[in-house]
Short mmCIF file of C-alpha atoms and ligand atoms in Angstrom, two decimals:
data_model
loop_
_atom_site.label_atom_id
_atom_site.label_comp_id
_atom_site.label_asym_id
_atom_site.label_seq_id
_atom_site.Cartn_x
_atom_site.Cartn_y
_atom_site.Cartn_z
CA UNK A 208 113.41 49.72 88.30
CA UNK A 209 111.17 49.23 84.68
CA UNK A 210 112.40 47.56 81.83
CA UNK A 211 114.32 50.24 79.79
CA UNK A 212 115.22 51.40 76.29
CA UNK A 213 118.74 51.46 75.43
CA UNK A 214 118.81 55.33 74.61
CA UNK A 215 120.58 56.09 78.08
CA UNK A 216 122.62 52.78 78.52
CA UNK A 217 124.32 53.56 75.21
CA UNK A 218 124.36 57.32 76.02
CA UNK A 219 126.56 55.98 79.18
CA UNK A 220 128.48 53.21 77.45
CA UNK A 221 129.76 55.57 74.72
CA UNK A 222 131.03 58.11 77.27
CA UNK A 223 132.62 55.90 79.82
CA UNK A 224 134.70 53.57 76.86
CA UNK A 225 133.04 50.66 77.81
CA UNK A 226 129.97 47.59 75.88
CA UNK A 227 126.66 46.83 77.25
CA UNK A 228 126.16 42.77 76.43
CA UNK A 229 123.11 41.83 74.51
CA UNK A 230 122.67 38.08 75.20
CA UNK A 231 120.27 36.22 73.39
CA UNK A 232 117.41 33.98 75.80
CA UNK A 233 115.17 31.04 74.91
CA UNK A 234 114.51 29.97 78.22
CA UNK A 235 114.44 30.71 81.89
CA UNK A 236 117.64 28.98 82.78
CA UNK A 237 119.30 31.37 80.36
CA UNK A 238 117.57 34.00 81.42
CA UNK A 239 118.40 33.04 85.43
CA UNK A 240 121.85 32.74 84.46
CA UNK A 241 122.35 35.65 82.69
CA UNK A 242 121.23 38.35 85.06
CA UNK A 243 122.58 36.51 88.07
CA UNK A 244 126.26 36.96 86.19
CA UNK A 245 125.02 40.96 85.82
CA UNK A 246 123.81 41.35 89.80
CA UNK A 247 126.51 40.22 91.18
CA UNK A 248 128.90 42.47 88.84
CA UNK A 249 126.29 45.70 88.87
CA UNK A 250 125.98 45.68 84.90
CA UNK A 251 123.51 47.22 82.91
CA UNK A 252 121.97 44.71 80.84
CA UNK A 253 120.07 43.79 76.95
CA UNK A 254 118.22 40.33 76.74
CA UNK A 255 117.54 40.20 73.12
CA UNK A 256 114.82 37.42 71.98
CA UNK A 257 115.37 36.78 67.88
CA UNK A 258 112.02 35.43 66.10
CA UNK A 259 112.98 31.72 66.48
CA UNK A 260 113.22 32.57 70.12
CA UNK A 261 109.99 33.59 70.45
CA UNK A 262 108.31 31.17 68.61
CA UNK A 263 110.38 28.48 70.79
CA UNK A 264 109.36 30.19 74.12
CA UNK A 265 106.45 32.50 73.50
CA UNK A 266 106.37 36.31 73.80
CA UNK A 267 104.55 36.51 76.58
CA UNK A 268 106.57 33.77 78.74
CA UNK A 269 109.80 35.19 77.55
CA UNK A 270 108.35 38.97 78.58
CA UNK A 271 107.20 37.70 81.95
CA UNK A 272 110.81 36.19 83.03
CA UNK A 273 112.38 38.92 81.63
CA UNK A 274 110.06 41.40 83.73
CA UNK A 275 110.69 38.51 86.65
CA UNK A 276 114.65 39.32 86.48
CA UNK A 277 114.12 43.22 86.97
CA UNK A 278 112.30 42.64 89.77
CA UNK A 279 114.84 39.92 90.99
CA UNK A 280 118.17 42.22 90.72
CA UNK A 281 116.91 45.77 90.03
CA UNK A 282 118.87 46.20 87.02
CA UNK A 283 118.52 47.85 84.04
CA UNK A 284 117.27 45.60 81.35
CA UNK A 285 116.52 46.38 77.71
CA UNK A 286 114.18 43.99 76.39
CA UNK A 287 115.23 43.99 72.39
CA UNK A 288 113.88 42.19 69.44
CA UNK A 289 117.08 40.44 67.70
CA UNK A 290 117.15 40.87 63.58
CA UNK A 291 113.38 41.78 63.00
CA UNK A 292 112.70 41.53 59.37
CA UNK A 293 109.30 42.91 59.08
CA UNK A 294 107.77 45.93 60.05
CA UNK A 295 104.77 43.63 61.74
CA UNK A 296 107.44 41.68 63.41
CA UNK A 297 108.81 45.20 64.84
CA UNK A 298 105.21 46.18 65.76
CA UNK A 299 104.08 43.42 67.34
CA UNK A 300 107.07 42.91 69.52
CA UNK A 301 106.78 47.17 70.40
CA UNK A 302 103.15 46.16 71.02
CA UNK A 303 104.01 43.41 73.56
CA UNK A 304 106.07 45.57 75.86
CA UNK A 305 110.00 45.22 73.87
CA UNK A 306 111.45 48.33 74.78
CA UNK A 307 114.20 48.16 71.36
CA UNK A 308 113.77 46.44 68.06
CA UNK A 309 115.82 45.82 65.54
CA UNK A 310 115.26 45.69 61.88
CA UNK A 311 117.27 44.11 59.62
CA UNK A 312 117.04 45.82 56.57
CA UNK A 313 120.69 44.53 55.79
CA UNK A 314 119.88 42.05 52.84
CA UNK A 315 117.56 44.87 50.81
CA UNK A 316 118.95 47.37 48.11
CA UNK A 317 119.75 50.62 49.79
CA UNK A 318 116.76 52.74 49.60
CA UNK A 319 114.76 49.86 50.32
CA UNK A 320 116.41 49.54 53.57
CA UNK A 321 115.79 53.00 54.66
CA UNK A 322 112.51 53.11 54.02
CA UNK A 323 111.55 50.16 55.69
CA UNK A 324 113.81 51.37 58.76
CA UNK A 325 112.27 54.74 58.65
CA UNK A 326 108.56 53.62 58.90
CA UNK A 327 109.81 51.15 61.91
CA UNK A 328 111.68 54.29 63.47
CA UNK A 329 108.25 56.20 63.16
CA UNK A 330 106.49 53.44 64.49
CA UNK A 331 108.47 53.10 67.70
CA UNK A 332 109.48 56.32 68.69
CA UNK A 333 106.25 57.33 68.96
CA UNK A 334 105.66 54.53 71.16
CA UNK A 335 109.09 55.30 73.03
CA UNK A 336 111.05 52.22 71.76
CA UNK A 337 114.61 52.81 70.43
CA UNK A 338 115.55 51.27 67.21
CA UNK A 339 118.55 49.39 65.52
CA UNK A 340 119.41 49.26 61.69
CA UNK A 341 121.70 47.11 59.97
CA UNK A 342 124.24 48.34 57.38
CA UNK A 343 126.37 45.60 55.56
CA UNK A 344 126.01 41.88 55.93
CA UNK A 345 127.99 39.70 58.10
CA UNK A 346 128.75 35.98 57.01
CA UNK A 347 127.42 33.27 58.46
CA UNK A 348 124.39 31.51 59.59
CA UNK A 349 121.64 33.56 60.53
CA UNK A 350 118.24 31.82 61.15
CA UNK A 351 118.90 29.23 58.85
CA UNK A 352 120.09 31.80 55.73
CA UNK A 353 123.87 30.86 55.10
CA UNK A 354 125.69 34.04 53.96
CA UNK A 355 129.23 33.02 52.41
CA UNK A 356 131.02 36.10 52.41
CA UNK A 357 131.22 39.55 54.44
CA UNK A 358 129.57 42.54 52.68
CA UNK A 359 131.44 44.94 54.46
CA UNK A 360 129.85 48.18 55.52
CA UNK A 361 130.74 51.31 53.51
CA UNK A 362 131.47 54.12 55.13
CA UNK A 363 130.33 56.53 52.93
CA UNK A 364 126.62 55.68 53.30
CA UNK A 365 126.41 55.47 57.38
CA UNK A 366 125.58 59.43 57.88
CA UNK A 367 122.99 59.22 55.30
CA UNK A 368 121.23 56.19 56.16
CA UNK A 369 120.97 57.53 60.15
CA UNK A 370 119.91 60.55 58.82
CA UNK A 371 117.09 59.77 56.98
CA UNK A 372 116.05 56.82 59.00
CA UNK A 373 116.87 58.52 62.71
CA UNK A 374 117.67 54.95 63.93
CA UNK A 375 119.30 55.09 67.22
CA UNK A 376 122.45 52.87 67.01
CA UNK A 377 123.81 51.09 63.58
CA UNK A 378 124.85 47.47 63.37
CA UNK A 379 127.66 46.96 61.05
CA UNK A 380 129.92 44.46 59.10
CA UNK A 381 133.38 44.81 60.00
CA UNK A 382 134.53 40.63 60.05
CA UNK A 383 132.36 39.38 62.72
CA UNK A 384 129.75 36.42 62.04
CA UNK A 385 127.48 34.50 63.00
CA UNK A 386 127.35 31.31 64.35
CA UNK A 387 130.38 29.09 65.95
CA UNK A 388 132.42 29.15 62.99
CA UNK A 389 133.44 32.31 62.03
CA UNK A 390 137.34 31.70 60.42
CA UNK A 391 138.48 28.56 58.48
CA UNK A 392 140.58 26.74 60.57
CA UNK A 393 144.22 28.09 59.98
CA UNK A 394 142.71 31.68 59.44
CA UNK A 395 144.22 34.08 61.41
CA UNK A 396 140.93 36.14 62.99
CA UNK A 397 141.28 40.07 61.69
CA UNK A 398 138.50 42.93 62.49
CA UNK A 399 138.28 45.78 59.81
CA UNK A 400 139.34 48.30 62.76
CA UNK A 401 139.87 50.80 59.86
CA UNK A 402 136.56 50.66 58.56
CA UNK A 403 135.11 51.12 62.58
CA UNK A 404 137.30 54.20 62.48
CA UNK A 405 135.79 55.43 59.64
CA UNK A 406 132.50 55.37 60.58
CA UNK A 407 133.23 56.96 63.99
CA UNK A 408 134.46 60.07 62.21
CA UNK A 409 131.38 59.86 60.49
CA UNK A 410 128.85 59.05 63.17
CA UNK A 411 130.27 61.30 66.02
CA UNK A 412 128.82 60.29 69.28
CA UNK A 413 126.70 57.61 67.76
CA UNK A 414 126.18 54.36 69.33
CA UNK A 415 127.49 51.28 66.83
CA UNK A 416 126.38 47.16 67.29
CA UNK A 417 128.60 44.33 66.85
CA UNK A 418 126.59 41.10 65.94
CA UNK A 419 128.08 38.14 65.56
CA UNK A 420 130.56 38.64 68.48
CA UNK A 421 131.32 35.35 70.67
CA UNK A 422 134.56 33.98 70.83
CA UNK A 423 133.77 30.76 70.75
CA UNK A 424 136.12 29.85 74.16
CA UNK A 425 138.02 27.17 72.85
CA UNK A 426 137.34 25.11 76.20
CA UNK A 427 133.86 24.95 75.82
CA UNK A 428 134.44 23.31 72.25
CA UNK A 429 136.95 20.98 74.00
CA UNK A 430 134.51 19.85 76.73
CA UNK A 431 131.71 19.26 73.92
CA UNK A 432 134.11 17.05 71.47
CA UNK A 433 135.02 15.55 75.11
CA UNK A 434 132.40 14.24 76.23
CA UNK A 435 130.71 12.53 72.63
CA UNK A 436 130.16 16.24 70.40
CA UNK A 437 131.20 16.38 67.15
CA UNK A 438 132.12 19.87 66.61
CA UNK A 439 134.64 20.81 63.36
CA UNK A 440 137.24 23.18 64.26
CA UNK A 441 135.62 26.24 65.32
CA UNK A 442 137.14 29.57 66.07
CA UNK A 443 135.48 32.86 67.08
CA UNK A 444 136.50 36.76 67.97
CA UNK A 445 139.45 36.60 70.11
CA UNK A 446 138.10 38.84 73.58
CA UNK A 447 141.15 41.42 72.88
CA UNK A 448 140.07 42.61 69.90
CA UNK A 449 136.06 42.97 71.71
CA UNK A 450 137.54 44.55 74.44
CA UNK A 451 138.98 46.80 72.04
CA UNK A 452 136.01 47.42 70.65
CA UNK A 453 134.21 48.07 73.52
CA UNK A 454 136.74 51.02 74.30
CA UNK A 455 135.19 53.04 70.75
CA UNK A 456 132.10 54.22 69.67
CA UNK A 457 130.54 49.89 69.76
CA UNK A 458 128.40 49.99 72.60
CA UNK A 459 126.24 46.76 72.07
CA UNK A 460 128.02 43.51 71.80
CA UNK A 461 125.82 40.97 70.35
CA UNK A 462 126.25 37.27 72.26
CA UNK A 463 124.77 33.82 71.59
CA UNK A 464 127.01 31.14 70.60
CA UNK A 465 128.61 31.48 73.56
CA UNK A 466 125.68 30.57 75.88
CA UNK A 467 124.71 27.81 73.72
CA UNK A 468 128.44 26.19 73.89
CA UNK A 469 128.55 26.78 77.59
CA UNK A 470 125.00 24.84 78.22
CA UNK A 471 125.49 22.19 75.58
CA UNK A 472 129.38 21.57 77.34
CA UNK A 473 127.81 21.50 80.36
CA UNK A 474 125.11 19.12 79.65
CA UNK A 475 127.29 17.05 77.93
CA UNK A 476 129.68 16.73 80.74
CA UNK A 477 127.32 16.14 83.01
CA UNK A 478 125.37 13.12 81.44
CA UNK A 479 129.12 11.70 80.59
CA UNK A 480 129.91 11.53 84.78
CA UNK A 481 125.97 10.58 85.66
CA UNK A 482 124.62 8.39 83.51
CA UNK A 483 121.72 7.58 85.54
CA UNK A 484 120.20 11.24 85.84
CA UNK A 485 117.13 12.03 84.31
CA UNK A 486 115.49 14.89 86.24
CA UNK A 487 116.07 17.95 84.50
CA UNK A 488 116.95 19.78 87.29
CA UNK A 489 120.11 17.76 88.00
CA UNK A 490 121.46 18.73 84.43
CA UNK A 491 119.51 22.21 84.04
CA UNK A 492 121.50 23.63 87.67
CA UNK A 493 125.12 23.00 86.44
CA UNK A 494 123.99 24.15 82.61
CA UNK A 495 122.64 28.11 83.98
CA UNK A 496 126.06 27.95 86.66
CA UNK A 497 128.13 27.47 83.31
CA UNK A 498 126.12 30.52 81.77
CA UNK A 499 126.83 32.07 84.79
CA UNK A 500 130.07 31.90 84.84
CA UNK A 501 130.62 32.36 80.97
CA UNK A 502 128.47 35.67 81.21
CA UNK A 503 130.70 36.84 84.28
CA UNK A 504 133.49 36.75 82.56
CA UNK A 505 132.28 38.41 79.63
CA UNK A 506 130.90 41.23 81.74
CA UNK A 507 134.69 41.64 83.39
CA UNK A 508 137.10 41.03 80.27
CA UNK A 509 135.50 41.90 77.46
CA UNK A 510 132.86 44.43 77.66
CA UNK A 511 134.13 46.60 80.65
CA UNK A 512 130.64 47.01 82.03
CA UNK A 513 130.96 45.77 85.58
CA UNK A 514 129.82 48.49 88.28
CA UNK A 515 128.10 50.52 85.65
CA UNK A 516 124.64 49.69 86.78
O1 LIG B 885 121.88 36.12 65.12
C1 LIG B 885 121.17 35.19 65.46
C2 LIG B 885 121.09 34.76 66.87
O2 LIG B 885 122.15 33.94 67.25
C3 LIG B 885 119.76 34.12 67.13
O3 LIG B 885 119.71 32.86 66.57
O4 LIG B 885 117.61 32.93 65.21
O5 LIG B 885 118.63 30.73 65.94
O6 LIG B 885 117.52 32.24 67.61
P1 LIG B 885 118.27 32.14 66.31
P1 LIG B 886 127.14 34.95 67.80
O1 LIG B 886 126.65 33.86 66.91
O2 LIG B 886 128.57 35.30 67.50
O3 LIG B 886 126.93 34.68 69.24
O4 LIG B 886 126.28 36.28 67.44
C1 LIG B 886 125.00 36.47 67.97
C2 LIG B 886 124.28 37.61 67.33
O5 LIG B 886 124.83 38.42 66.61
C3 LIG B 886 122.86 37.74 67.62
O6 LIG B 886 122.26 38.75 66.88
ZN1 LIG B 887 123.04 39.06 64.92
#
């Protein structure tokens, strides 16, 4: 098994009422425990690398454990680049082997985000590389941009903008954000499910992105605060109203918070009970089991994508 686009994963996804997971990697030990979670349940697979990703790890290391981990479980792995904002950004990555890009033409004035969509669209289909646009802005913080309030996507403009772009799945704004806090504490969490129905009338058969999706599992906050953190009140997207998603036309379910919670808890915890410890691979084997674990049950409650390999 290659690295693959997303073109049949989604085709699959969308047909059998179920989300592929696109978790975000820095490193190998998020990369280990990712696709260990996804061999053991057979699930198809996106490892999505954002620009501060890459210039933390490297393309080129980041591509070679990522190619390392299809040859370690035989899975089908996507290989996407998370919120490119440039067309170079888009090229370079399709250049360097990505098999799906994003760009994030969310923040520009309508026409200007199709037309920088299209000409990434042209670019990689003719290289074989699938393509995600961006319609409506979530809140939240997004490589260091702080964006107070939801623009939510309009329905009205979704067949038009696919049209004239031919992007292969849309990202859109329906109450998710980014980051670990994504409701004031008190808030009661609330999806615009209407709006998602809306657009699926609109964009029959069309595969649709959730960003800003983790839950934020209250007990990896606990364990951080625990053991010396600091963390405010945080509160994410409860996993019922994912998995709900994950039943209609959403096929990608974006994931990061999540794995950084579950390393920093464990890390945390485990310099709280030994002190003494200072090889990194004491602290570094218990930190990819927790992403493990986390991604595991992910794969099982939320996204419905276990066996689907
Ligand atoms: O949406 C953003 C992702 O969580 C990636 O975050 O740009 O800090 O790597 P990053
Ligand atoms: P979270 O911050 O909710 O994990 O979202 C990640 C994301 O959307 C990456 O593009
Ligand atoms: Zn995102």
């Amino acid at each position: 098994m290659a690295l693959v686009t997303t073109k049949e994963m989604f085709k699959k996804a969308y047909d059998g009422g179920y989300a592929i997971g696109a978790f975000n990697v820095n490193n190998m030990e998020i990369i280990q425990g990712i696709t260990e979670a996804a061999m053991e349940e057979r699930a198809p697979l996106i490892l999505q690398v954002s620009s501060g990703a890459r210039k933390y790890a490297n393309h080129t290391y980041l591509m070679k454990l990522i190619e390392a981990a299809v040859i370690e479980t035989g899975l089908p792995i996507a290989v996407h680049l998370d919120h490119g904002d440039t067309f170079e950004l888009c090229k370079s990555c399709i250049d360097g082997g990505f098999t799906s890009v994003m760009i994030d033409g969310s923040h520009h004035r309508f026409e200007d985000n199709i037309a920088l969509t299209k000409q990434v669209v042209e670019y990689a289909h003719s290289k074989g590389v699938t393509v995600e646009g961006e319609l409506g802005q979530l809140a939240g913080i997004e490589d260091d941009v702080n964006v107070a309030e939801h623009a939510f996507t309009d329905p009205d403009q979704v067949e038009e903008f696919v049209g004239r772009t031919g992007v292969d799945s849309l990202a859109i704004a329906i109450g998710t954000s980014h980051g670990a806090f994504k409701f004031k504490p008190g808030q009661k969490p609330q999806l615009r499910f209407d709006i998602l129905a809306e657009i699926e009338k609109r964009l029959p058969e069309f595969p649709i992105v959730l960003h800003g999706a983790s839950s934020v599992i209250p007990e990896f906050v606990a364990k951080v605060n625990q053991y010396g953190g600091q963390m405010p009140d945080a509160i994410g997207i409860p996993e019922e109203m994912l998995r709900q998603a994950a039943k209609s036309a959403v096929c990608k379910i974006n994931i990061d918070s999540d794995l950084r919670l579950a390393m920093t808890a464990s890390i945390r915890e485990h310099f709280a009970v030994n002190p003494g410890h200072f090889d990194p691979r004491q602290y570094l084997s218990p930190a990819r089991a927790a992403i493990k674990a986390m991604v595991k049950r992910k794969l099982v409650n939320v996204l419905g994508c276990s066996g689907k390999a």
